[in-house]
PDB file of N, CA and C in Angstrom:
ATOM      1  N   UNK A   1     -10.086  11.194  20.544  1.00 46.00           N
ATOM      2  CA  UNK A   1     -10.506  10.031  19.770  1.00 46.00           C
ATOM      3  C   UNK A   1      -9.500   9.802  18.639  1.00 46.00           C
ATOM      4  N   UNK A   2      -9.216   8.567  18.605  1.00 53.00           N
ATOM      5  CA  UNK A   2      -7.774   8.064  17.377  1.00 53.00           C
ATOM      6  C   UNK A   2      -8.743   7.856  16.173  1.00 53.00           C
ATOM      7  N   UNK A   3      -8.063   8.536  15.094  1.00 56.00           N
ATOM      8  CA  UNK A   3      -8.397   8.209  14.017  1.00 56.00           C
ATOM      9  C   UNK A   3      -8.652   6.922  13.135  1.00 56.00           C
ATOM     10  N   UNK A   4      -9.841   6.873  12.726  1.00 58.00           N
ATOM     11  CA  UNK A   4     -10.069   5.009  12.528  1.00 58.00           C
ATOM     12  C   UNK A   4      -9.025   4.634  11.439  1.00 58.00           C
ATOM     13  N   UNK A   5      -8.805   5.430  10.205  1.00 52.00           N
ATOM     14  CA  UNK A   5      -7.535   4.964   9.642  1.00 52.00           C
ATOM     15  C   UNK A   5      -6.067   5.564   9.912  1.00 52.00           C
ATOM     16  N   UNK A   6      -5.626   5.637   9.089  1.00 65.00           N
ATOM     17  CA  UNK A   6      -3.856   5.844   9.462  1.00 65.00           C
ATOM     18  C   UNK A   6      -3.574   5.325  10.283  1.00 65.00           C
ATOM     19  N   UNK A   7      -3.944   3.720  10.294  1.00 78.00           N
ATOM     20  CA  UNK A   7      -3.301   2.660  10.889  1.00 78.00           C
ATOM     21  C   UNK A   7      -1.594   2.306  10.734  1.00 78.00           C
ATOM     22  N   UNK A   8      -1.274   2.755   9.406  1.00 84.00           N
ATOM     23  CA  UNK A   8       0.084   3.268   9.378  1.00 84.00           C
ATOM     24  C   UNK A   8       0.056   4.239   8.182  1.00 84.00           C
ATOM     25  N   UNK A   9       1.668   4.806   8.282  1.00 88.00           N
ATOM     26  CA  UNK A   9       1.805   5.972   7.912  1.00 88.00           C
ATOM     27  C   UNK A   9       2.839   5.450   6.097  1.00 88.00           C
ATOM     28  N   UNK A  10       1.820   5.189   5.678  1.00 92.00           N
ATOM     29  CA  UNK A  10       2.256   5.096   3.941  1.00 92.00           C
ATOM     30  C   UNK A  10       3.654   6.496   3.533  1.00 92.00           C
ATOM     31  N   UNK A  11       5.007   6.394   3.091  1.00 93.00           N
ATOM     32  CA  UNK A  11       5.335   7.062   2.348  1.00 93.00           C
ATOM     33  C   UNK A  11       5.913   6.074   1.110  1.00 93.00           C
ATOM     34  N   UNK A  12       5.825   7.252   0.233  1.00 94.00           N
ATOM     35  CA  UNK A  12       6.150   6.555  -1.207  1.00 94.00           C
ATOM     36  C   UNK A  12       7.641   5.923  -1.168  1.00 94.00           C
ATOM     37  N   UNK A  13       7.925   5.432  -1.516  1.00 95.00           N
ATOM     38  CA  UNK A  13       8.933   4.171  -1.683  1.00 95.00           C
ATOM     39  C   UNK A  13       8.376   2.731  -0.695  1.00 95.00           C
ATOM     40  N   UNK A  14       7.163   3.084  -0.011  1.00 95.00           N
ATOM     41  CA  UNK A  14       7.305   1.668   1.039  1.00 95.00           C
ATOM     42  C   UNK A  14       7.183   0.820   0.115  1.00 95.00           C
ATOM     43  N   UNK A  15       7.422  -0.735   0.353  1.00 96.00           N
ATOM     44  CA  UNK A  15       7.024  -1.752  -0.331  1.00 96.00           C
ATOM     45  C   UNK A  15       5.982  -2.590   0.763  1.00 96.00           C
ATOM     46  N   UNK A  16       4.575  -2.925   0.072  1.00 96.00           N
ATOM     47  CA  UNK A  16       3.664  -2.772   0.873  1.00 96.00           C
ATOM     48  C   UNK A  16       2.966  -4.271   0.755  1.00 96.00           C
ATOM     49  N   UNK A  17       2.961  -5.520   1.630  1.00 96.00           N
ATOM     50  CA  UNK A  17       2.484  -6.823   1.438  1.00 96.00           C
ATOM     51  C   UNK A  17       1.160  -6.643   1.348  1.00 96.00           C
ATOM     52  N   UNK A  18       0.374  -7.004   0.910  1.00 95.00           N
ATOM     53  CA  UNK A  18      -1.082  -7.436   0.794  1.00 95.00           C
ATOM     54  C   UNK A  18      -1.311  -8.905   0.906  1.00 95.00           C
ATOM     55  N   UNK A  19      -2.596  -8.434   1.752  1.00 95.00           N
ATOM     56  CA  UNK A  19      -3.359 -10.215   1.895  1.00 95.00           C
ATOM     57  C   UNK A  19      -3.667 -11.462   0.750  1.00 95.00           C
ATOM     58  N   UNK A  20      -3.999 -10.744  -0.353  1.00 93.00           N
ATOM     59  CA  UNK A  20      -4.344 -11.210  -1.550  1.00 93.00           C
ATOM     60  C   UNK A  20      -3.095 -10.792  -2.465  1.00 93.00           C
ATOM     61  N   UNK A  21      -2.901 -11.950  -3.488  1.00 94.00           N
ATOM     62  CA  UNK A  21      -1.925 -11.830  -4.205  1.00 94.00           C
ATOM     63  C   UNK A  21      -2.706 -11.598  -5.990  1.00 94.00           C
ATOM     64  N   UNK A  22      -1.119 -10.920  -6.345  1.00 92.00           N
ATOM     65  CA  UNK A  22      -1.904  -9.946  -7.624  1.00 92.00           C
ATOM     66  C   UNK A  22      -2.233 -11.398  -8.532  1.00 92.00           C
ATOM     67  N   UNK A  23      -3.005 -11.515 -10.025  1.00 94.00           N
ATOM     68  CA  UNK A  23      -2.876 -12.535 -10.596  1.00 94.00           C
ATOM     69  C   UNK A  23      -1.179 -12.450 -11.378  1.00 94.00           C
ATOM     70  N   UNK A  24      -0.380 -12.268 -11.033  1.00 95.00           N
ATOM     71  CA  UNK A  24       1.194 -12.563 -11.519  1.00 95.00           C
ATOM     72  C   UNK A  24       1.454 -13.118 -10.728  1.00 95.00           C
ATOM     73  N   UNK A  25       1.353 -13.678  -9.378  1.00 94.00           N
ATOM     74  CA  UNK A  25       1.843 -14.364  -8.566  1.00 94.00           C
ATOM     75  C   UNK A  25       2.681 -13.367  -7.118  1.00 94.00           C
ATOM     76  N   UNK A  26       2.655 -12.018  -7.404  1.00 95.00           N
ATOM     77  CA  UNK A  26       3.334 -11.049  -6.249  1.00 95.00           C
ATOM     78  C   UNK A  26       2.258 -10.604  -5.349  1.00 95.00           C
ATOM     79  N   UNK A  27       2.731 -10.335  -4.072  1.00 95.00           N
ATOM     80  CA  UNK A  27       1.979 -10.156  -2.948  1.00 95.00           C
ATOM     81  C   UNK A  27       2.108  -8.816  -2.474  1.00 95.00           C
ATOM     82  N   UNK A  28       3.747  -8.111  -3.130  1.00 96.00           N
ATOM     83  CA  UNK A  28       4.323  -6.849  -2.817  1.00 96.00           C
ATOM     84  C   UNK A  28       4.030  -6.255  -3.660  1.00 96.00           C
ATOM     85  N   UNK A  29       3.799  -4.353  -3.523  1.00 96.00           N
ATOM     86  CA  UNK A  29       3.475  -3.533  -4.128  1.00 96.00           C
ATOM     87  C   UNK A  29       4.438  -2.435  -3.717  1.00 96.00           C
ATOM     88  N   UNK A  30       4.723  -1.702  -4.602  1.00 97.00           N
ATOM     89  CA  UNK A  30       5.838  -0.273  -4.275  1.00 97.00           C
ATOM     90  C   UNK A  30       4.844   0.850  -4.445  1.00 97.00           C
ATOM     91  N   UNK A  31       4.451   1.822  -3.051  1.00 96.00           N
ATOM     92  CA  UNK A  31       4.084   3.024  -3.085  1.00 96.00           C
ATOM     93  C   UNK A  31       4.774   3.875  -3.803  1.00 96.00           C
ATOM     94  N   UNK A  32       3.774   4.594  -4.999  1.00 96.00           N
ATOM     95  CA  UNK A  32       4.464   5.481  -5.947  1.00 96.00           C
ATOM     96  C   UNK A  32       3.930   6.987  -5.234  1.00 96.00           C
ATOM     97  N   UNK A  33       2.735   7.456  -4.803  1.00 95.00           N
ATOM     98  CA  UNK A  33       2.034   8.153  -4.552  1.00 95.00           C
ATOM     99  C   UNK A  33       1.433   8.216  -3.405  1.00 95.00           C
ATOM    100  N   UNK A  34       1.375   8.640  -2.568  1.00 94.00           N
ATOM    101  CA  UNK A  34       0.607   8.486  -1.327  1.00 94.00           C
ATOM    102  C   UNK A  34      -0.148   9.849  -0.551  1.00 94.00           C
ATOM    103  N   UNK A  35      -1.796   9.513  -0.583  1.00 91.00           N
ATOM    104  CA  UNK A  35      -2.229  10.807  -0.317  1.00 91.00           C
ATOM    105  C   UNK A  35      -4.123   9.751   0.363  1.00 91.00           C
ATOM    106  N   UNK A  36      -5.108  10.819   0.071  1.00 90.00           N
ATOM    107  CA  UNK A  36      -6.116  10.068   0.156  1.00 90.00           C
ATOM    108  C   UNK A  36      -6.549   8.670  -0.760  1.00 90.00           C
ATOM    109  N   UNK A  37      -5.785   8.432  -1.543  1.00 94.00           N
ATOM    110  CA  UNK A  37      -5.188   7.609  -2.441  1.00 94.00           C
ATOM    111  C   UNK A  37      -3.975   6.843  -2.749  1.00 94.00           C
ATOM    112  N   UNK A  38      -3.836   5.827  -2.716  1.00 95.00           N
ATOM    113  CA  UNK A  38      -2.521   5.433  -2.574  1.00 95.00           C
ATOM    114  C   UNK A  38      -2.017   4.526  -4.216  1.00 95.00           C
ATOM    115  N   UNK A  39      -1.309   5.419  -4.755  1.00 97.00           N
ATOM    116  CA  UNK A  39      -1.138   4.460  -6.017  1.00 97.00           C
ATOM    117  C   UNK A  39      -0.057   3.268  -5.922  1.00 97.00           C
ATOM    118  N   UNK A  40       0.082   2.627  -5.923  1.00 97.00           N
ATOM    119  CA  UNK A  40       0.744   1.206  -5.783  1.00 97.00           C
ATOM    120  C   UNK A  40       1.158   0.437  -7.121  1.00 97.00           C
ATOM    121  N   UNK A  41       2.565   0.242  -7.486  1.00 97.00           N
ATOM    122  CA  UNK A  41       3.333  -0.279  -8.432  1.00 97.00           C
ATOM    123  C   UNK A  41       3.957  -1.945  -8.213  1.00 97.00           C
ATOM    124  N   UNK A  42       2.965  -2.891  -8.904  1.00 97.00           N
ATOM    125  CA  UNK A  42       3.327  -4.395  -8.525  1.00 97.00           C
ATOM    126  C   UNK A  42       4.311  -4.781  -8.605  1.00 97.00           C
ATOM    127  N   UNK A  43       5.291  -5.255  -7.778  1.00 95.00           N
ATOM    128  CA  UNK A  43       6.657  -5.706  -7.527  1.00 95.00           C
ATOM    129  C   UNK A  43       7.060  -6.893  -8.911  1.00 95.00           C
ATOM    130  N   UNK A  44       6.186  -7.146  -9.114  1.00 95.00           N
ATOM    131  CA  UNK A  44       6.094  -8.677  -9.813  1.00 95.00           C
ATOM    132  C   UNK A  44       6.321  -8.259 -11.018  1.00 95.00           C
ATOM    133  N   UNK A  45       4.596  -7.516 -11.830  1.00 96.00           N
ATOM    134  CA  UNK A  45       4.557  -7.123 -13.133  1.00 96.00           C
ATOM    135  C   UNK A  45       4.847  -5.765 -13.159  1.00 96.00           C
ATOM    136  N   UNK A  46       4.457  -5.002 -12.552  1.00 95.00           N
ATOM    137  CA  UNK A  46       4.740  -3.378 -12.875  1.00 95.00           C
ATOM    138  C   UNK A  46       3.616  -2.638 -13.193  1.00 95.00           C
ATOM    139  N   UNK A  47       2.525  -3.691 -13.322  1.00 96.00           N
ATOM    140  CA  UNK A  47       0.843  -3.322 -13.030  1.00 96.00           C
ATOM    141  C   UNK A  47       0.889  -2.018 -12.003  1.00 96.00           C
ATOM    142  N   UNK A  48       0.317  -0.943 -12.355  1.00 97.00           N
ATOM    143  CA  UNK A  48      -0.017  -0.065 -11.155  1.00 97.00           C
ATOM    144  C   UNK A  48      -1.626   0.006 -10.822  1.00 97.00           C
ATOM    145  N   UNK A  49      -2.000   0.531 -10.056  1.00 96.00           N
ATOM    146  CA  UNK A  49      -3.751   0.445  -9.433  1.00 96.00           C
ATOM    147  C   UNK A  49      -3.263   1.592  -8.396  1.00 96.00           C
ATOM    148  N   UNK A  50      -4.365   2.256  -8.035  1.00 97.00           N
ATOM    149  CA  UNK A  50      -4.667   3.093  -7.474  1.00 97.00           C
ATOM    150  C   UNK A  50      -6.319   2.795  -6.012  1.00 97.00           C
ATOM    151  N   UNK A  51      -5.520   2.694  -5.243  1.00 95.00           N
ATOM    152  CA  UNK A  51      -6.640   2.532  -3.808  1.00 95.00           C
ATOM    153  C   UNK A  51      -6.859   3.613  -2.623  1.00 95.00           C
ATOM    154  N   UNK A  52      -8.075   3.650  -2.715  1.00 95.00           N
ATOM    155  CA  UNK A  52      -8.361   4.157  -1.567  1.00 95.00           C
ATOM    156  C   UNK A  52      -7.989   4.111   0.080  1.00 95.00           C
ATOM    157  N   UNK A  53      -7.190   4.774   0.311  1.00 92.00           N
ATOM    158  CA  UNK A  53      -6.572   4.405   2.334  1.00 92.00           C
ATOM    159  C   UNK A  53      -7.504   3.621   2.400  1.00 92.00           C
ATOM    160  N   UNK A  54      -8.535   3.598   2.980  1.00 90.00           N
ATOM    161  CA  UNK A  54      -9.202   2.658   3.956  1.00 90.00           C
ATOM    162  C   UNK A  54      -9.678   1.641   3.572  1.00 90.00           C
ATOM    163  N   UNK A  55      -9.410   1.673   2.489  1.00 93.00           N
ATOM    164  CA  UNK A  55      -9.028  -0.258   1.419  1.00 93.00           C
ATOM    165  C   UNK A  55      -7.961  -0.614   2.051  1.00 93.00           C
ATOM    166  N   UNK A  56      -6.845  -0.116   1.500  1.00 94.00           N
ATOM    167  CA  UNK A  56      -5.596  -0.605   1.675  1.00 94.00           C
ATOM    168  C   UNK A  56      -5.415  -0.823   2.996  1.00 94.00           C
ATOM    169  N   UNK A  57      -5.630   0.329   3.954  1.00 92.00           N
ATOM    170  CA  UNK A  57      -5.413  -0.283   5.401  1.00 92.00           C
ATOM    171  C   UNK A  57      -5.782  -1.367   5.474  1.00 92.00           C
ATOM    172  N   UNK A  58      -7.317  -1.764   5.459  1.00 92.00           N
ATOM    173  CA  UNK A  58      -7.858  -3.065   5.459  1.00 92.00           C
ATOM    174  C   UNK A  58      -7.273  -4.085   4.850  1.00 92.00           C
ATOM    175  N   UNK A  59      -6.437  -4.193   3.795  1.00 93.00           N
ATOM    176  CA  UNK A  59      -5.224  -5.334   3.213  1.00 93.00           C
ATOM    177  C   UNK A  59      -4.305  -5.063   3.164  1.00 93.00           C
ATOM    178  N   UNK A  60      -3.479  -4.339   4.147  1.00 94.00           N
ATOM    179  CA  UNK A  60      -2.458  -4.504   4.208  1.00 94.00           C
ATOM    180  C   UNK A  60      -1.619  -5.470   5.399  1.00 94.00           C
ATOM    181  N   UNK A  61      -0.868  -6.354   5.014  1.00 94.00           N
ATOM    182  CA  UNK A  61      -0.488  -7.533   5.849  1.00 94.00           C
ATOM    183  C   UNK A  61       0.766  -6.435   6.483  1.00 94.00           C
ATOM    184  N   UNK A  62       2.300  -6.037   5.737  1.00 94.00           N
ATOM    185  CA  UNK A  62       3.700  -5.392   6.146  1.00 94.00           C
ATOM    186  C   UNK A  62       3.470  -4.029   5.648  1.00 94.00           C
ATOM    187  N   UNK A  63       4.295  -3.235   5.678  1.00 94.00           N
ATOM    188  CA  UNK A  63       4.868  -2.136   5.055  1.00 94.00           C
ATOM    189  C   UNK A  63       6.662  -2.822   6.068  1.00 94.00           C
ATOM    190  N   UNK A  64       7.066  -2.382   4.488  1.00 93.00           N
ATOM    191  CA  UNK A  64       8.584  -2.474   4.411  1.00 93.00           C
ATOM    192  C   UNK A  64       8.867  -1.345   4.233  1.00 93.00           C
ATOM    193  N   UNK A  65      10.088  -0.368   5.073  1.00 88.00           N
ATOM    194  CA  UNK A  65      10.512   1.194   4.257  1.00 88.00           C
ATOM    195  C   UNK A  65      11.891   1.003   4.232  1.00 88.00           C
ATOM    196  N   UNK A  66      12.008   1.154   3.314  1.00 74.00           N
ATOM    197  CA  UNK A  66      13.760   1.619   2.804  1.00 74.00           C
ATOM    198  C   UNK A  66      14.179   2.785   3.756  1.00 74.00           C
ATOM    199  N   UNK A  67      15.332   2.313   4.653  1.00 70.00           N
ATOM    200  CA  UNK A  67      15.941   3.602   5.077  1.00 70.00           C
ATOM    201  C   UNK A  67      17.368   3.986   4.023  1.00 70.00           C
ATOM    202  N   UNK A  68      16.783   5.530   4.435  1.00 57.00           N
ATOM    203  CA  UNK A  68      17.928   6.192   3.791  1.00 57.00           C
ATOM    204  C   UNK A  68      18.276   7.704   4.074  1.00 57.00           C
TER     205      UNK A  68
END
């Protein structure tokens, strides 16, 4: 049986689209932290928030990852 979340695999640096946009006008967020919790740094303002995986799965539109 597949696990209902880890729909994808969050590491910190992704830059992560959401459905809903922050009130600054950004839609992207930069993973600072990633665990049963995912802390998230607003591309826009620099606002950080902290969500629960199976929030975020549920709004997350992209994950972008920096290769390197």
């Amino acid at each position: 049986m597949a696990n209902k979340f880890l729909l994808y695999k969050y590491q910190e640096g992704d830059v992560i689209t959401l459905k809903k946009t922050h009130p600054c006008g950004s839609a992207k967020w930069q993973a600072t932290r990633v665990g049963a919790e995912v802390k998230l740094k607003c591309m826009g303002c620099g606002h950080e928030v902290v969500m629960k995986r199976p929030v975020l799965e549920k709004s997350t539109v992209l994950v972008e990852r920096e290769e390197g």
